[in-house]
Coordinates of C-alpha atoms and ligand atoms in Angstrom, one line a residue:
X1 CA 39.1 -70.8 -92.6
X2 CA 39.8 -67.4 -91.1
X3 CA 37.1 -64.8 -91.3
X4 CA 37.8 -61.1 -91.3
X5 CA 37.8 -59.1 -88.2
X6 CA 38.3 -55.7 -89.8
X7 CA 39.3 -54.1 -93.1
X8 CA 40.7 -50.6 -92.8
X9 CA 42.6 -48.0 -94.9
X10 CA 46.1 -46.9 -94.0
X11 CA 45.9 -43.2 -92.9
X12 CA 48.3 -40.4 -93.9
X13 CA 50.7 -39.3 -91.2
X14 CA 54.1 -37.7 -90.8
X15 CA 57.2 -39.2 -89.2
X16 CA 60.9 -38.5 -88.8
X17 CA 62.0 -35.1 -90.0
X18 CA 58.8 -34.7 -92.1
X19 CA 58.3 -37.8 -94.1
X20 CA 54.8 -38.3 -95.5
X21 CA 53.7 -41.9 -95.1
X22 CA 50.6 -44.0 -94.5
X23 CA 50.1 -45.9 -91.2
X24 CA 48.1 -49.1 -91.3
X25 CA 48.3 -49.6 -87.5
X26 CA 50.3 -48.5 -84.5
X27 CA 50.0 -46.4 -81.3
X28 CA 46.6 -47.8 -80.5
X29 CA 45.2 -51.1 -79.3
X30 CA 48.1 -53.5 -79.6
X31 CA 46.3 -56.7 -78.7
X32 CA 44.7 -57.6 -82.1
X33 CA 48.2 -57.4 -83.8
X34 CA 50.4 -58.8 -81.0
X35 CA 53.3 -59.5 -81.5
X36 CA 53.4 -56.6 -84.1
X37 CA 53.1 -53.0 -83.0
X38 CA 53.1 -50.8 -86.0
X39 CA 53.0 -51.0 -89.8
X40 CA 54.0 -48.0 -92.0
X41 CA 53.7 -47.8 -95.8
X42 CA 56.3 -45.2 -97.0
X43 CA 55.6 -45.5 -100.7
X44 CA 55.9 -42.0 -102.1
X45 CA 56.6 -40.4 -105.5
X46 CA 57.5 -36.9 -104.4
X47 CA 61.0 -36.5 -103.1
X48 CA 60.2 -33.4 -101.1
X49 CA 57.9 -35.6 -99.1
X50 CA 60.5 -38.1 -97.9
X51 CA 64.1 -36.7 -98.5
X52 CA 64.3 -35.3 -94.9
X53 CA 64.2 -38.9 -93.8
X54 CA 64.6 -40.3 -90.3
X55 CA 67.6 -38.6 -88.7
X56 CA 69.3 -40.0 -85.6
X57 CA 66.8 -41.6 -83.2
X58 CA 66.8 -44.4 -80.6
X59 CA 65.0 -47.7 -80.3
X60 CA 64.8 -50.2 -77.4
X61 CA 62.7 -53.3 -76.8
X62 CA 61.6 -53.9 -80.4
X63 CA 62.6 -55.2 -83.8
X64 CA 62.1 -53.1 -87.0
X65 CA 61.7 -54.8 -90.3
X66 CA 62.2 -52.6 -93.4
X67 CA 61.3 -53.9 -96.9
X68 CA 62.3 -51.7 -99.8
X69 CA 60.5 -51.9 -103.2
X70 CA 61.9 -48.9 -105.1
X71 CA 64.5 -46.3 -104.3
X72 CA 67.1 -46.7 -101.6
X73 CA 67.4 -46.3 -97.8
X74 CA 70.8 -45.4 -96.5
X75 CA 71.3 -46.3 -92.8
X76 CA 73.9 -45.8 -90.1
X77 CA 73.9 -46.7 -86.5
X78 CA 75.7 -46.1 -83.2
X79 CA 77.5 -49.5 -83.4
X80 CA 79.3 -48.3 -86.5
X81 CA 77.2 -50.2 -89.1
X82 CA 76.2 -48.5 -92.3
X83 CA 74.8 -49.6 -95.6
X84 CA 72.1 -49.1 -98.2
X85 CA 68.9 -51.0 -98.8
X86 CA 68.0 -51.4 -102.4
X87 CA 64.8 -52.6 -104.1
X88 CA 63.8 -56.1 -102.9
X89 CA 66.2 -55.9 -99.9
X90 CA 65.1 -56.4 -96.3
X91 CA 66.6 -55.2 -93.1
X92 CA 65.7 -56.8 -89.8
X93 CA 67.0 -54.8 -86.9
X94 CA 66.8 -56.1 -83.4
X95 CA 67.1 -53.0 -81.3
X96 CA 67.2 -55.0 -78.1
X97 CA 68.8 -53.0 -75.2
X98 CA 69.3 -50.0 -77.4
X99 CA 70.6 -48.5 -80.6
X100 CA 70.7 -45.1 -82.2
X101 CA 70.3 -45.0 -85.9
X102 CA 69.3 -43.0 -88.9
X103 CA 67.4 -44.0 -92.0
X104 CA 67.6 -41.7 -95.0
X105 CA 65.5 -42.5 -98.1
X106 CA 66.7 -41.7 -101.6
X107 CA 64.4 -41.9 -104.6
X108 CA 65.1 -43.7 -107.9
X109 CA 65.3 -42.0 -111.3
X110 CA 61.6 -41.5 -111.3
X111 CA 61.6 -40.0 -107.8
X112 CA 60.0 -43.0 -106.3
X113 CA 60.7 -44.2 -102.8
X114 CA 58.7 -47.3 -102.0
X115 CA 58.7 -49.7 -99.0
X116 CA 57.3 -50.7 -95.7
X117 CA 58.4 -50.8 -92.1
X118 CA 57.0 -53.2 -89.6
X119 CA 57.7 -53.2 -85.8
X120 CA 57.7 -56.4 -83.9
X121 CA 57.6 -56.5 -80.1
X122 CA 60.3 -58.3 -78.2
X123 CA 59.3 -60.5 -75.2
X124 CA 60.3 -59.4 -71.7
X125 CA 63.1 -62.0 -71.7
X126 CA 64.7 -60.4 -74.8
X127 CA 64.0 -56.7 -74.5
X128 CA 67.6 -56.1 -73.3
X129 CA 69.3 -58.5 -75.7
X130 CA 72.3 -57.2 -77.7
X131 CA 71.3 -55.2 -80.8
X132 CA 71.7 -57.0 -84.1
X133 CA 71.2 -56.4 -87.8
X134 CA 70.3 -58.8 -90.6
X135 CA 70.7 -57.1 -94.0
X136 CA 69.3 -59.4 -96.6
X137 CA 69.9 -58.7 -100.3
X138 CA 67.0 -59.3 -102.6
X139 CA 68.8 -62.2 -104.3
X140 CA 68.8 -64.2 -101.1
X141 CA 65.0 -64.1 -100.7
X142 CA 63.5 -67.4 -102.1
X143 CA 60.6 -67.1 -104.5
X144 CA 58.0 -69.8 -104.7
X145 CA 56.1 -70.0 -108.0
X146 CA 53.0 -72.1 -108.1
X147 CA 50.9 -73.7 -110.9
X148 CA 48.1 -71.1 -110.7
X149 CA 50.7 -68.3 -111.3
X150 CA 50.9 -67.3 -107.6
X151 CA 54.3 -66.2 -106.6
X152 CA 55.5 -65.7 -103.1
X153 CA 58.7 -64.1 -101.8
X154 CA 59.5 -65.7 -98.5
X155 CA 61.1 -62.9 -96.5
X156 CA 60.8 -64.7 -93.1
X157 CA 59.4 -68.0 -91.9
X158 CA 58.4 -70.8 -94.1
X159 CA 56.1 -71.2 -97.2
X160 CA 55.8 -74.3 -99.4
X161 CA 59.0 -75.8 -98.1
X162 CA 61.1 -72.7 -98.6
X163 CA 62.5 -70.9 -95.6
X164 CA 63.2 -67.1 -95.6
X165 CA 66.7 -66.0 -94.8
X166 CA 65.9 -63.9 -91.7
X167 CA 66.4 -66.0 -88.6
X168 CA 66.5 -65.9 -84.8
X169 CA 63.7 -63.5 -84.5
X170 CA 61.7 -63.7 -81.2
X171 CA 58.2 -63.5 -82.6
X172 CA 58.9 -66.2 -85.2
X173 CA 57.0 -64.1 -87.7
X174 CA 56.1 -65.2 -91.2
X175 CA 56.5 -62.3 -93.7
X176 CA 55.4 -63.1 -97.2
X177 CA 55.1 -60.9 -100.3
X178 CA 52.4 -62.6 -102.3
X179 CA 51.4 -61.9 -106.0
X180 CA 48.3 -63.6 -107.3
X181 CA 47.2 -63.3 -111.0
X182 CA 43.9 -61.9 -112.2
X183 CA 40.8 -63.8 -111.0
X184 CA 42.8 -66.6 -109.3
X185 CA 41.2 -67.8 -106.1
X186 CA 43.2 -69.8 -103.5
X187 CA 43.9 -70.7 -99.9
X188 CA 47.0 -69.9 -98.0
X189 CA 47.8 -71.7 -94.7
X190 CA 48.4 -69.7 -91.6
X191 CA 49.0 -71.5 -88.2
X192 CA 46.0 -71.3 -86.0
X193 CA 47.8 -69.9 -83.0
X194 CA 49.0 -66.8 -84.8
X195 CA 47.7 -63.3 -85.3
X196 CA 47.6 -62.5 -89.0
X197 CA 47.1 -59.6 -91.3
X198 CA 47.4 -58.8 -95.0
X199 CA 48.3 -55.4 -96.5
X200 CA 47.3 -54.9 -100.1
X201 CA 49.7 -52.7 -102.2
X202 CA 48.9 -53.6 -105.9
X203 CA 45.6 -54.5 -107.5
X204 CA 42.8 -55.7 -105.3
X205 CA 41.6 -58.9 -103.6
X206 CA 38.6 -60.4 -101.9
X207 CA 39.6 -62.0 -98.6
X208 CA 36.1 -63.1 -97.6
X209 CA 34.7 -66.5 -98.2
X210 CA 34.3 -66.9 -102.0
X211 CA 30.7 -68.1 -101.6
X212 CA 29.7 -64.7 -100.3
X213 CA 30.4 -61.9 -102.8
X214 CA 32.5 -59.7 -100.5
X215 CA 34.1 -56.3 -101.2
X216 CA 37.5 -56.2 -102.8
X217 CA 40.2 -54.7 -100.7
X218 CA 42.4 -52.3 -102.8
X219 CA 45.6 -50.4 -102.5
X220 CA 46.6 -49.5 -98.9
X221 CA 44.0 -51.8 -97.3
X222 CA 44.8 -53.6 -94.1
X223 CA 43.0 -56.8 -93.5
X224 CA 43.0 -58.2 -90.0
X225 CA 42.0 -61.9 -89.9
X226 CA 40.1 -63.9 -87.3
X227 CA 41.3 -67.3 -86.0
X228 CA 41.6 -70.3 -88.3
X229 CA 44.2 -72.3 -90.1
X230 CA 44.2 -70.6 -93.5
X231 CA 43.0 -67.6 -95.4
X232 CA 41.0 -67.5 -98.6
X233 CA 41.9 -64.9 -101.3
X234 CA 40.6 -64.1 -104.7
X235 CA 42.5 -61.6 -106.8
X236 CA 40.6 -58.9 -108.7
X237 CA 40.8 -58.2 -112.5
X238 CA 44.3 -56.7 -112.3
X239 CA 45.6 -59.3 -109.9
X240 CA 46.7 -58.6 -106.4
X241 CA 49.9 -58.1 -104.5
X242 CA 49.9 -58.0 -100.7
X243 CA 52.0 -58.8 -97.7
X244 CA 50.8 -61.6 -95.5
X245 CA 52.3 -61.3 -92.1
X246 CA 51.6 -63.5 -89.0
X247 CA 53.2 -64.1 -85.6
X248 CA 52.7 -65.8 -82.3
X249 CA 51.2 -63.3 -79.8
X250 CA 53.4 -62.5 -76.8
X251 CA 50.5 -61.6 -74.4
X252 CA 52.6 -59.3 -72.3
X253 CA 51.9 -55.8 -71.0
X254 CA 53.0 -53.0 -73.4
X255 CA 54.5 -49.7 -72.2
X256 CA 55.2 -47.6 -75.2
X257 CA 56.5 -44.2 -75.8
X258 CA 57.8 -43.2 -79.3
X259 CA 60.5 -45.6 -80.5
X260 CA 60.8 -47.4 -77.2
X261 CA 58.5 -50.2 -76.2
X262 CA 58.9 -51.9 -72.8
X263 CA 56.7 -53.9 -70.4
X264 CA 56.3 -51.4 -67.6
X265 CA 56.2 -47.6 -67.1
X266 CA 59.3 -47.8 -64.9
X267 CA 61.3 -49.5 -67.6
X268 CA 60.2 -46.7 -70.0
X269 CA 61.2 -44.0 -67.6
X270 CA 64.6 -45.7 -67.1
X271 CA 65.1 -46.1 -70.9
X272 CA 64.5 -42.4 -71.5
X273 CA 66.7 -41.5 -68.5
X274 CA 69.6 -43.6 -69.9
X275 CA 69.2 -41.9 -73.2
X276 CA 69.4 -38.5 -71.6
X277 CA 72.5 -39.6 -69.7
X278 CA 74.0 -41.1 -72.8
X279 CA 74.5 -44.5 -71.2
X280 CA 72.5 -46.6 -73.7
Ligands
CO301 CO1 64.2 -46.3 -86.6

């Protein structure tokens, strides 16, 4: 069973053209989360705090995974793609050798714009791969419902024999949206070789061993797990909903500046030079 390395609260920050969001991790020590680099929670109920969005900006060397819960994100890119992500939809963008895009949030009737963005690193061998998008409508995401009332949306990877629709992703991540009813306690398998974290976004849950009365991690809590082959979770009185994300660590050097993540400083300098020259 995996113990807990750390529980922390996502911290308020500003990104894009002035979007207020909460960052669970990113731009710090990358090792504990490898192959993941950053996780942003952009749930927001005040349109003036998100409508300026994320105008044109580049990415290279990473993948970004956007999961929308409420509102819409309109996107456009330098390859001529455009579209809109709606509640329950996922977009998996492999930036690879380079892409310019913009992501513009639009609230729903209640003014809500809710969702998450995760960055996954690409291994050295794929940093310069061709850019690619996978836009997955909500209806294509399998939902596993279990006898204890637990329900799991399988965005990527496998759970209980169901496979998520996102494929061909380097880090072979598993990205699950897990809902557990009030008071239910259960185990969820996570392969031993992976780094794993949970991010709570509704209710609260105790991720420590049930025999030790641990604290309950509430909304916007990030739980980083130790090694092991499963996690234990007990939902609080109002149930719990959280993302459970895991991936195989790449164990490569990370050279990171803004939206570009390479292996060496030279590659970073080159990437920014090519951007300036317009040769991406
Ligand atoms: Co972006």
